[in-house]
Every structure is written in structure tokens, then in C-alpha cells.
């Protein structure tokens, strides 16, 4: 299982961090998409767009693999942190930060200018998720891939129920946006079918669907941090469950990879 914090994307023998437990499944899918695109195009260095990419959790590891990454984010603070992180990783020449958002995407980047587009943690917060996915898809070159990552409805319901907030869990089940109440910090959540439908509606072929953080948010941190081998075993369990549709319904996040027809 790859860790996006590992230099050049190689397997790491270091003990998995809590952060890597939450991102490893997505990074493995993304790394595979990058590798397939390299083979398809014959180019060693791809153009990658990370919308809402923040401080570079995925952008910097992608740049370490030799790709050129443009991060579009509305937060100046996040872009400042991105620049510092890229410099510390020695990839400042391959990472470019631009202030903007998915709605006005083509005010700051070109249409069909990228081989891979990431749209992670964005659709929950935009007014029109379908428009956001269409814009992300329009930034792809033919044959490119779009990586969508968004909050899952079932994971939130399960988490509220396990915390003893049964009324909130039931409210989220019936709420059109999947919110558990007025105090919910997440404006919108999705089912796997909804997220796949957004990708298909933007003209993409849905290549894979994965459940992310199926167990990682539910397992007590003290167990993972103190039990020998627990973190590695949990990471393997996450990978095994990620592709099974039965676990998509309880994942904290959902990941969809869509491909634009060549």
C-alpha cells in the first residue's frame, strides 16, 4: 500500500501515520491512473490539475513523481503553505499555486489542458456539484482521468449513531443533502450512486468506485497507535474493503475515478 508522503511514490517501511491511513486508498488509485496515462501518452511528465488542492497533500507527492501540478484553491493561506511544502520537498519548480475555485476554473486555467484532474473535498461545498464536475471534466484532455473524492452519507450516519446521536443519524438519512442538523459543518454528502452519476453526467466513463476511511475513523486511535502492527493491518483492511460495494454505504468518503473518452 503506497503512502502519498513517501518520496517518489515507493513503498515505505515506516509505520503508517494516521493521515496516510486516510489517504492511502485514494493515492493508490491515483498513482495507477498516473502510470496508465504515462504509458498511454508516452510522456514521462504529465500535466495535473488539483482543484481545491490546499496545501498539497496530493499535489506534492505527484510532483515528486516528476509531474507538473497546478493547484487551484481559494485560500491564500493554503497556497502559501503549498509553496513552502513544495520547496521543502524540492519540487517547487513543478508545483504552481493559483487562487481561484471550481466555478470560475477557466478564468485561471485552460480547457482540455490536463492529463489528470483532482477534485477532492470540493463538491461538498459548492452550490452546484454538477457544474463543478462538468468544469473539472472540461479541463481534461481526451483520454484523461478525473479523481473525485467527497464525503459519504453512510459514514456520517454510522458515526453519529455510534456516538449515541440517534436522532441526528436518522435526520441525515432523510435529509436531501445528507446533513445531520443545523450544526453539521459539512453542507452536503453523497452516496456512491450520486457521485458516479455526477461523473457520468459530465460525459465521463466511471472506471472505479472506492470506499475511503471505512474503518479508520471508527477505530480508537489508542489501539492503532499502541498495538504492534495494528496500523499496517488496518491499512491492509481498508484496501481490501475499499472496492467492495457493500462497504461503500458506510465509508466516510467515496472516491470515483472517471475517464474522458479519447
PDB file of C-alpha atoms in Angstrom:
ATOM      1  CA  UNK A   1       0.000   0.000   0.000  1.00  0.00           C
ATOM      2  CA  UNK A   2       1.500   3.308  -1.071  1.00  0.00           C
ATOM      3  CA  UNK A   3       1.728   6.377   1.114  1.00  0.00           C
ATOM      4  CA  UNK A   4       1.435   9.775  -0.618  1.00  0.00           C
ATOM      5  CA  UNK A   5       4.003  11.163   1.793  1.00  0.00           C
ATOM      6  CA  UNK A   6       6.631   8.708   0.541  1.00  0.00           C
ATOM      7  CA  UNK A   7       9.262  10.203  -1.717  1.00  0.00           C
ATOM      8  CA  UNK A   8       8.766   9.199  -5.373  1.00  0.00           C
ATOM      9  CA  UNK A   9       5.762   7.016  -4.504  1.00  0.00           C
ATOM     10  CA  UNK A  10       7.794   3.949  -3.497  1.00  0.00           C
ATOM     11  CA  UNK A  11       6.648   1.547  -0.827  1.00  0.00           C
ATOM     12  CA  UNK A  12       7.592   2.757   2.625  1.00  0.00           C
ATOM     13  CA  UNK A  13       8.682   0.610   5.544  1.00  0.00           C
ATOM     14  CA  UNK A  14       7.843   3.365   8.013  1.00  0.00           C
ATOM     15  CA  UNK A  15       4.877   2.841  10.273  1.00  0.00           C
ATOM     16  CA  UNK A  16       1.765   4.296   8.589  1.00  0.00           C
ATOM     17  CA  UNK A  17       0.621   7.622  10.021  1.00  0.00           C
ATOM     18  CA  UNK A  18      -2.993   8.410  10.838  1.00  0.00           C
ATOM     19  CA  UNK A  19      -3.043  10.714   7.813  1.00  0.00           C
ATOM     20  CA  UNK A  20      -1.736   8.013   5.476  1.00  0.00           C
ATOM     21  CA  UNK A  21      -4.403   5.607   6.731  1.00  0.00           C
ATOM     22  CA  UNK A  22      -6.993   8.091   5.469  1.00  0.00           C
ATOM     23  CA  UNK A  23      -5.410   8.739   2.074  1.00  0.00           C
ATOM     24  CA  UNK A  24      -3.652   5.521   1.057  1.00  0.00           C
ATOM     25  CA  UNK A  25      -6.574   4.054  -0.900  1.00  0.00           C
ATOM     26  CA  UNK A  26      -7.042   7.237  -2.944  1.00  0.00           C
ATOM     27  CA  UNK A  27      -3.319   7.603  -3.564  1.00  0.00           C
ATOM     28  CA  UNK A  28      -3.045   4.038  -4.859  1.00  0.00           C
ATOM     29  CA  UNK A  29      -5.875   4.633  -7.355  1.00  0.00           C
ATOM     30  CA  UNK A  30      -4.399   7.969  -8.382  1.00  0.00           C
ATOM     31  CA  UNK A  31      -0.889   6.551  -8.756  1.00  0.00           C
ATOM     32  CA  UNK A  32      -2.244   3.808 -11.003  1.00  0.00           C
ATOM     33  CA  UNK A  33      -4.102   6.391 -13.123  1.00  0.00           C
ATOM     34  CA  UNK A  34      -0.916   8.429 -13.476  1.00  0.00           C
ATOM     35  CA  UNK A  35       1.068   5.369 -14.506  1.00  0.00           C
ATOM     36  CA  UNK A  36      -1.526   4.322 -17.085  1.00  0.00           C
ATOM     37  CA  UNK A  37      -1.642   7.817 -18.534  1.00  0.00           C
ATOM     38  CA  UNK A  38       2.164   7.901 -18.805  1.00  0.00           C
ATOM     39  CA  UNK A  39       2.087   4.659 -20.774  1.00  0.00           C
ATOM     40  CA  UNK A  40      -0.793   5.834 -22.972  1.00  0.00           C
ATOM     41  CA  UNK A  41       0.799   9.168 -23.873  1.00  0.00           C
ATOM     42  CA  UNK A  42       4.454   8.173 -23.891  1.00  0.00           C
ATOM     43  CA  UNK A  43       5.190  11.241 -21.745  1.00  0.00           C
ATOM     44  CA  UNK A  44       7.225  10.936 -18.559  1.00  0.00           C
ATOM     45  CA  UNK A  45       5.788  14.154 -17.155  1.00  0.00           C
ATOM     46  CA  UNK A  46       2.040  14.787 -17.104  1.00  0.00           C
ATOM     47  CA  UNK A  47       0.041  17.954 -16.512  1.00  0.00           C
ATOM     48  CA  UNK A  48      -2.009  17.541 -13.337  1.00  0.00           C
ATOM     49  CA  UNK A  49      -4.684  19.909 -12.005  1.00  0.00           C
ATOM     50  CA  UNK A  50      -5.691  19.785  -8.341  1.00  0.00           C
ATOM     51  CA  UNK A  51      -8.835  21.832  -7.718  1.00  0.00           C
ATOM     52  CA  UNK A  52      -9.207  22.772  -4.071  1.00  0.00           C
ATOM     53  CA  UNK A  53      -5.814  21.174  -3.503  1.00  0.00           C
ATOM     54  CA  UNK A  54      -4.997  23.246  -0.436  1.00  0.00           C
ATOM     55  CA  UNK A  55      -1.511  22.777   0.945  1.00  0.00           C
ATOM     56  CA  UNK A  56      -0.611  19.966  -1.453  1.00  0.00           C
ATOM     57  CA  UNK A  57      -1.439  16.642   0.211  1.00  0.00           C
ATOM     58  CA  UNK A  58      -1.662  15.061  -3.230  1.00  0.00           C
ATOM     59  CA  UNK A  59      -0.011  17.734  -5.381  1.00  0.00           C
ATOM     60  CA  UNK A  60       3.422  17.466  -3.799  1.00  0.00           C
ATOM     61  CA  UNK A  61       3.621  13.636  -3.995  1.00  0.00           C
ATOM     62  CA  UNK A  62       2.508  13.830  -7.649  1.00  0.00           C
ATOM     63  CA  UNK A  63       5.238  16.379  -8.330  1.00  0.00           C
ATOM     64  CA  UNK A  64       7.755  14.061  -6.657  1.00  0.00           C
ATOM     65  CA  UNK A  65       6.913  11.543  -9.363  1.00  0.00           C
ATOM     66  CA  UNK A  66       8.041  14.110 -11.935  1.00  0.00           C
ATOM     67  CA  UNK A  67       4.677  15.561 -12.967  1.00  0.00           C
ATOM     68  CA  UNK A  68       3.764  19.238 -13.353  1.00  0.00           C
ATOM     69  CA  UNK A  69       0.980  20.152 -10.932  1.00  0.00           C
ATOM     70  CA  UNK A  70      -1.264  23.209 -10.872  1.00  0.00           C
ATOM     71  CA  UNK A  71      -3.223  23.740  -7.657  1.00  0.00           C
ATOM     72  CA  UNK A  72      -6.292  25.973  -7.769  1.00  0.00           C
ATOM     73  CA  UNK A  73      -7.543  26.980  -4.325  1.00  0.00           C
ATOM     74  CA  UNK A  74      -9.484  29.994  -2.989  1.00  0.00           C
ATOM     75  CA  UNK A  75      -7.371  30.290   0.171  1.00  0.00           C
ATOM     76  CA  UNK A  76      -4.195  32.430   0.049  1.00  0.00           C
ATOM     77  CA  UNK A  77      -3.023  30.797   3.283  1.00  0.00           C
ATOM     78  CA  UNK A  78      -3.350  27.323   1.785  1.00  0.00           C
ATOM     79  CA  UNK A  79      -1.437  28.382  -1.313  1.00  0.00           C
ATOM     80  CA  UNK A  80       1.312  29.881   0.849  1.00  0.00           C
ATOM     81  CA  UNK A  81       1.585  26.574   2.734  1.00  0.00           C
ATOM     82  CA  UNK A  82       1.635  24.766  -0.618  1.00  0.00           C
ATOM     83  CA  UNK A  83       4.589  26.816  -1.810  1.00  0.00           C
ATOM     84  CA  UNK A  84       6.504  26.168   1.380  1.00  0.00           C
ATOM     85  CA  UNK A  85       5.733  22.448   1.298  1.00  0.00           C
ATOM     86  CA  UNK A  86       6.758  22.152  -2.350  1.00  0.00           C
ATOM     87  CA  UNK A  87      10.026  23.979  -1.648  1.00  0.00           C
ATOM     88  CA  UNK A  88      10.826  21.715   1.298  1.00  0.00           C
ATOM     89  CA  UNK A  89      10.165  18.677  -0.919  1.00  0.00           C
ATOM     90  CA  UNK A  90      12.427  20.050  -3.658  1.00  0.00           C
ATOM     91  CA  UNK A  91       9.638  20.260  -6.249  1.00  0.00           C
ATOM     92  CA  UNK A  92       8.885  23.994  -6.266  1.00  0.00           C
ATOM     93  CA  UNK A  93       9.671  24.128  -9.986  1.00  0.00           C
ATOM     94  CA  UNK A  94       6.925  21.590 -10.705  1.00  0.00           C
ATOM     95  CA  UNK A  95       4.138  22.961  -8.490  1.00  0.00           C
ATOM     96  CA  UNK A  96       2.173  26.108  -9.300  1.00  0.00           C
ATOM     97  CA  UNK A  97      -0.464  27.586  -6.996  1.00  0.00           C
ATOM     98  CA  UNK A  98      -3.272  29.737  -8.393  1.00  0.00           C
ATOM     99  CA  UNK A  99      -6.013  31.447  -6.417  1.00  0.00           C
ATOM    100  CA  UNK A 100      -9.449  30.518  -7.745  1.00  0.00           C
ATOM    101  CA  UNK A 101     -12.261  27.979  -7.464  1.00  0.00           C
ATOM    102  CA  UNK A 102     -14.040  25.295  -9.448  1.00  0.00           C
ATOM    103  CA  UNK A 103     -16.871  27.606 -10.516  1.00  0.00           C
ATOM    104  CA  UNK A 104     -14.535  30.078 -12.214  1.00  0.00           C
ATOM    105  CA  UNK A 105     -11.982  27.447 -13.138  1.00  0.00           C
ATOM    106  CA  UNK A 106     -11.402  28.649 -16.683  1.00  0.00           C
ATOM    107  CA  UNK A 107     -10.599  32.141 -15.516  1.00  0.00           C
ATOM    108  CA  UNK A 108      -7.284  30.725 -14.280  1.00  0.00           C
ATOM    109  CA  UNK A 109      -6.574  27.534 -16.300  1.00  0.00           C
ATOM    110  CA  UNK A 110      -7.140  26.304 -19.860  1.00  0.00           C
ATOM    111  CA  UNK A 111      -9.814  23.917 -21.052  1.00  0.00           C
ATOM    112  CA  UNK A 112      -8.510  20.476 -22.003  1.00  0.00           C
ATOM    113  CA  UNK A 113      -5.110  21.386 -20.615  1.00  0.00           C
ATOM    114  CA  UNK A 114      -4.555  18.492 -18.207  1.00  0.00           C
ATOM    115  CA  UNK A 115      -3.995  14.748 -18.215  1.00  0.00           C
ATOM    116  CA  UNK A 116      -5.290  14.186 -14.682  1.00  0.00           C
ATOM    117  CA  UNK A 117      -7.672  16.389 -12.665  1.00  0.00           C
ATOM    118  CA  UNK A 118      -8.261  16.039  -8.925  1.00  0.00           C
ATOM    119  CA  UNK A 119     -11.455  17.295  -7.321  1.00  0.00           C
ATOM    120  CA  UNK A 120     -11.108  16.297  -3.669  1.00  0.00           C
ATOM    121  CA  UNK A 121     -13.244  17.736  -0.876  1.00  0.00           C
ATOM    122  CA  UNK A 122     -14.787  20.324  -3.171  1.00  0.00           C
ATOM    123  CA  UNK A 123     -18.247  19.091  -4.174  1.00  0.00           C
ATOM    124  CA  UNK A 124     -19.498  19.194  -0.582  1.00  0.00           C
ATOM    125  CA  UNK A 125     -19.138  22.970  -0.529  1.00  0.00           C
ATOM    126  CA  UNK A 126     -20.127  24.241  -3.997  1.00  0.00           C
ATOM    127  CA  UNK A 127     -23.609  25.482  -4.830  1.00  0.00           C
ATOM    128  CA  UNK A 128     -23.890  23.253  -7.899  1.00  0.00           C
ATOM    129  CA  UNK A 129     -21.915  19.974  -7.708  1.00  0.00           C
ATOM    130  CA  UNK A 130     -22.924  19.002 -11.253  1.00  0.00           C
ATOM    131  CA  UNK A 131     -21.446  22.231 -12.599  1.00  0.00           C
ATOM    132  CA  UNK A 132     -18.273  21.601 -10.614  1.00  0.00           C
ATOM    133  CA  UNK A 133     -17.830  18.128 -12.088  1.00  0.00           C
ATOM    134  CA  UNK A 134     -18.559  19.414 -15.613  1.00  0.00           C
ATOM    135  CA  UNK A 135     -15.882  22.078 -15.225  1.00  0.00           C
ATOM    136  CA  UNK A 136     -13.376  19.572 -13.868  1.00  0.00           C
ATOM    137  CA  UNK A 137     -14.131  17.224 -16.769  1.00  0.00           C
ATOM    138  CA  UNK A 138     -13.790  20.057 -19.289  1.00  0.00           C
ATOM    139  CA  UNK A 139     -10.251  20.687 -18.019  1.00  0.00           C
ATOM    140  CA  UNK A 140      -9.261  17.156 -19.066  1.00  0.00           C
ATOM    141  CA  UNK A 141      -7.599  16.239 -22.298  1.00  0.00           C
ATOM    142  CA  UNK A 142      -9.239  13.360 -24.166  1.00  0.00           C
ATOM    143  CA  UNK A 143      -8.223  10.109 -22.509  1.00  0.00           C
ATOM    144  CA  UNK A 144      -7.511  11.820 -19.189  1.00  0.00           C
ATOM    145  CA  UNK A 145      -8.890  10.871 -15.779  1.00  0.00           C
ATOM    146  CA  UNK A 146     -10.857  12.778 -13.140  1.00  0.00           C
ATOM    147  CA  UNK A 147     -10.415  11.837  -9.477  1.00  0.00           C
ATOM    148  CA  UNK A 148     -13.486  12.723  -7.396  1.00  0.00           C
ATOM    149  CA  UNK A 149     -13.388  12.455  -3.592  1.00  0.00           C
ATOM    150  CA  UNK A 150     -16.346  13.539  -1.468  1.00  0.00           C
ATOM    151  CA  UNK A 151     -17.985  12.946   1.900  1.00  0.00           C
ATOM    152  CA  UNK A 152     -20.095   9.795   2.114  1.00  0.00           C
ATOM    153  CA  UNK A 153     -23.605   9.826   3.547  1.00  0.00           C
ATOM    154  CA  UNK A 154     -23.498   6.378   5.133  1.00  0.00           C
ATOM    155  CA  UNK A 155     -20.290   7.027   7.023  1.00  0.00           C
ATOM    156  CA  UNK A 156     -21.746  10.115   8.663  1.00  0.00           C
ATOM    157  CA  UNK A 157     -24.922   8.285   9.663  1.00  0.00           C
ATOM    158  CA  UNK A 158     -22.922   5.437  11.168  1.00  0.00           C
ATOM    159  CA  UNK A 159     -20.604   7.808  13.037  1.00  0.00           C
ATOM    160  CA  UNK A 160     -23.484   9.770  14.578  1.00  0.00           C
ATOM    161  CA  UNK A 161     -25.239   6.542  15.620  1.00  0.00           C
ATOM    162  CA  UNK A 162     -22.110   5.083  17.214  1.00  0.00           C
ATOM    163  CA  UNK A 163     -21.651   8.335  19.117  1.00  0.00           C
ATOM    164  CA  UNK A 164     -25.160   7.953  20.551  1.00  0.00           C
ATOM    165  CA  UNK A 165     -26.708  10.733  18.451  1.00  0.00           C
ATOM    166  CA  UNK A 166     -29.514   8.606  17.059  1.00  0.00           C
ATOM    167  CA  UNK A 167     -31.882  11.435  16.172  1.00  0.00           C
ATOM    168  CA  UNK A 168     -29.145  13.172  14.197  1.00  0.00           C
ATOM    169  CA  UNK A 169     -28.280   9.929  12.422  1.00  0.00           C
ATOM    170  CA  UNK A 170     -31.903   9.460  11.396  1.00  0.00           C
ATOM    171  CA  UNK A 171     -32.134  13.090  10.295  1.00  0.00           C
ATOM    172  CA  UNK A 172     -29.123  12.648   7.986  1.00  0.00           C
ATOM    173  CA  UNK A 173     -30.750   9.614   6.391  1.00  0.00           C
ATOM    174  CA  UNK A 174     -33.767  11.646   5.322  1.00  0.00           C
ATOM    175  CA  UNK A 175     -32.075  14.954   4.560  1.00  0.00           C
ATOM    176  CA  UNK A 176     -31.641  15.697   0.810  1.00  0.00           C
ATOM    177  CA  UNK A 177     -28.118  16.979   1.463  1.00  0.00           C
ATOM    178  CA  UNK A 178     -27.259  14.262   3.978  1.00  0.00           C
ATOM    179  CA  UNK A 179     -26.813  16.688   6.869  1.00  0.00           C
ATOM    180  CA  UNK A 180     -27.476  15.613  10.431  1.00  0.00           C
ATOM    181  CA  UNK A 181     -28.597  19.044  11.680  1.00  0.00           C
ATOM    182  CA  UNK A 182     -28.014  22.774  11.758  1.00  0.00           C
ATOM    183  CA  UNK A 183     -24.669  22.299  13.475  1.00  0.00           C
ATOM    184  CA  UNK A 184     -23.337  19.973  10.787  1.00  0.00           C
ATOM    185  CA  UNK A 185     -20.156  21.546   9.341  1.00  0.00           C
ATOM    186  CA  UNK A 186     -20.467  19.652   6.057  1.00  0.00           C
ATOM    187  CA  UNK A 187     -23.013  21.229   3.673  1.00  0.00           C
ATOM    188  CA  UNK A 188     -23.551  18.139   1.525  1.00  0.00           C
ATOM    189  CA  UNK A 189     -22.802  14.412   1.394  1.00  0.00           C
ATOM    190  CA  UNK A 190     -23.155  11.822  -1.341  1.00  0.00           C
ATOM    191  CA  UNK A 191     -23.915   8.188  -1.980  1.00  0.00           C
ATOM    192  CA  UNK A 192     -21.737   6.192  -4.356  1.00  0.00           C
ATOM    193  CA  UNK A 193     -24.557   6.245  -6.892  1.00  0.00           C
ATOM    194  CA  UNK A 194     -24.874  10.031  -6.705  1.00  0.00           C
ATOM    195  CA  UNK A 195     -21.152  10.629  -7.125  1.00  0.00           C
ATOM    196  CA  UNK A 196     -20.932   8.160 -10.012  1.00  0.00           C
ATOM    197  CA  UNK A 197     -23.964   9.820 -11.572  1.00  0.00           C
ATOM    198  CA  UNK A 198     -22.262  13.215 -11.480  1.00  0.00           C
ATOM    199  CA  UNK A 199     -19.257  11.783 -13.290  1.00  0.00           C
ATOM    200  CA  UNK A 200     -21.419  10.080 -15.903  1.00  0.00           C
ATOM    201  CA  UNK A 201     -23.487  13.242 -16.325  1.00  0.00           C
ATOM    202  CA  UNK A 202     -20.305  15.112 -17.216  1.00  0.00           C
ATOM    203  CA  UNK A 203     -19.669  12.649 -20.035  1.00  0.00           C
ATOM    204  CA  UNK A 204     -17.104  10.508 -18.225  1.00  0.00           C
ATOM    205  CA  UNK A 205     -16.816   6.736 -18.117  1.00  0.00           C
ATOM    206  CA  UNK A 206     -16.777   5.618 -14.483  1.00  0.00           C
ATOM    207  CA  UNK A 207     -13.713   3.447 -14.121  1.00  0.00           C
ATOM    208  CA  UNK A 208     -13.787   2.608 -10.415  1.00  0.00           C
ATOM    209  CA  UNK A 209     -15.571   3.409  -7.167  1.00  0.00           C
ATOM    210  CA  UNK A 210     -13.907   3.046  -3.766  1.00  0.00           C
ATOM    211  CA  UNK A 211     -14.975   3.495  -0.189  1.00  0.00           C
ATOM    212  CA  UNK A 212     -12.428   5.543   1.768  1.00  0.00           C
ATOM    213  CA  UNK A 213     -11.965   5.557   5.532  1.00  0.00           C
ATOM    214  CA  UNK A 214     -14.353   2.658   6.030  1.00  0.00           C
ATOM    215  CA  UNK A 215     -12.789   1.755   9.373  1.00  0.00           C
ATOM    216  CA  UNK A 216     -10.092   4.363  10.032  1.00  0.00           C
ATOM    217  CA  UNK A 217     -12.457   6.923  11.563  1.00  0.00           C
ATOM    218  CA  UNK A 218     -14.150   4.349  13.799  1.00  0.00           C
ATOM    219  CA  UNK A 219     -11.171   2.507  15.285  1.00  0.00           C
ATOM    220  CA  UNK A 220      -9.913   4.078  18.546  1.00  0.00           C
ATOM    221  CA  UNK A 221      -6.677   5.954  17.939  1.00  0.00           C
ATOM    222  CA  UNK A 222      -5.057   4.486  21.037  1.00  0.00           C
ATOM    223  CA  UNK A 223      -5.426   0.996  19.547  1.00  0.00           C
ATOM    224  CA  UNK A 224      -3.798   1.982  16.263  1.00  0.00           C
ATOM    225  CA  UNK A 225      -1.024   3.919  17.973  1.00  0.00           C
ATOM    226  CA  UNK A 226      -0.066   1.374  20.630  1.00  0.00           C
ATOM    227  CA  UNK A 227      -0.867  -2.118  19.352  1.00  0.00           C
ATOM    228  CA  UNK A 228       2.104  -3.544  17.409  1.00  0.00           C
ATOM    229  CA  UNK A 229       1.270  -3.993  13.746  1.00  0.00           C
ATOM    230  CA  UNK A 230      -2.223  -2.516  14.117  1.00  0.00           C
ATOM    231  CA  UNK A 231      -1.683   0.420  11.759  1.00  0.00           C
ATOM    232  CA  UNK A 232      -0.319  -1.800   9.000  1.00  0.00           C
ATOM    233  CA  UNK A 233      -3.138  -4.318   9.462  1.00  0.00           C
ATOM    234  CA  UNK A 234      -5.752  -1.561   9.392  1.00  0.00           C
ATOM    235  CA  UNK A 235      -4.272  -0.166   6.182  1.00  0.00           C
ATOM    236  CA  UNK A 236      -4.497  -3.596   4.553  1.00  0.00           C
ATOM    237  CA  UNK A 237      -8.077  -3.967   5.757  1.00  0.00           C
ATOM    238  CA  UNK A 238      -9.008  -0.571   4.294  1.00  0.00           C
ATOM    239  CA  UNK A 239      -7.529  -1.605   0.947  1.00  0.00           C
ATOM    240  CA  UNK A 240      -9.401  -4.915   0.943  1.00  0.00           C
ATOM    241  CA  UNK A 241     -12.766  -3.306   1.751  1.00  0.00           C
ATOM    242  CA  UNK A 242     -12.418  -0.254  -0.481  1.00  0.00           C
ATOM    243  CA  UNK A 243     -13.576  -1.902  -3.702  1.00  0.00           C
ATOM    244  CA  UNK A 244     -16.453  -3.883  -2.191  1.00  0.00           C
ATOM    245  CA  UNK A 245     -19.812  -2.192  -2.894  1.00  0.00           C
ATOM    246  CA  UNK A 246     -21.205  -3.439   0.413  1.00  0.00           C
ATOM    247  CA  UNK A 247     -18.746  -1.186   2.245  1.00  0.00           C
ATOM    248  CA  UNK A 248     -19.333   1.904   0.103  1.00  0.00           C
ATOM    249  CA  UNK A 249     -22.506   2.521   2.072  1.00  0.00           C
ATOM    250  CA  UNK A 250     -20.608   3.010   5.350  1.00  0.00           C
ATOM    251  CA  UNK A 251     -17.470   4.791   4.140  1.00  0.00           C
ATOM    252  CA  UNK A 252     -16.642   8.245   5.473  1.00  0.00           C
ATOM    253  CA  UNK A 253     -15.611   9.273   1.971  1.00  0.00           C
ATOM    254  CA  UNK A 254     -16.261   7.997  -1.536  1.00  0.00           C
ATOM    255  CA  UNK A 255     -13.825   8.052  -4.418  1.00  0.00           C
ATOM    256  CA  UNK A 256     -14.790   7.835  -8.076  1.00  0.00           C
ATOM    257  CA  UNK A 257     -12.361   7.746 -10.988  1.00  0.00           C
ATOM    258  CA  UNK A 258     -13.880   8.893 -14.262  1.00  0.00           C
ATOM    259  CA  UNK A 259     -12.205   8.749 -17.655  1.00  0.00           C
ATOM    260  CA  UNK A 260     -12.765  11.082 -20.597  1.00  0.00           C
ATOM    261  CA  UNK A 261     -13.165   9.260 -23.890  1.00  0.00           C
ATOM    262  CA  UNK A 262     -10.222   9.646 -26.219  1.00  0.00           C
TER     263      UNK A 262
END
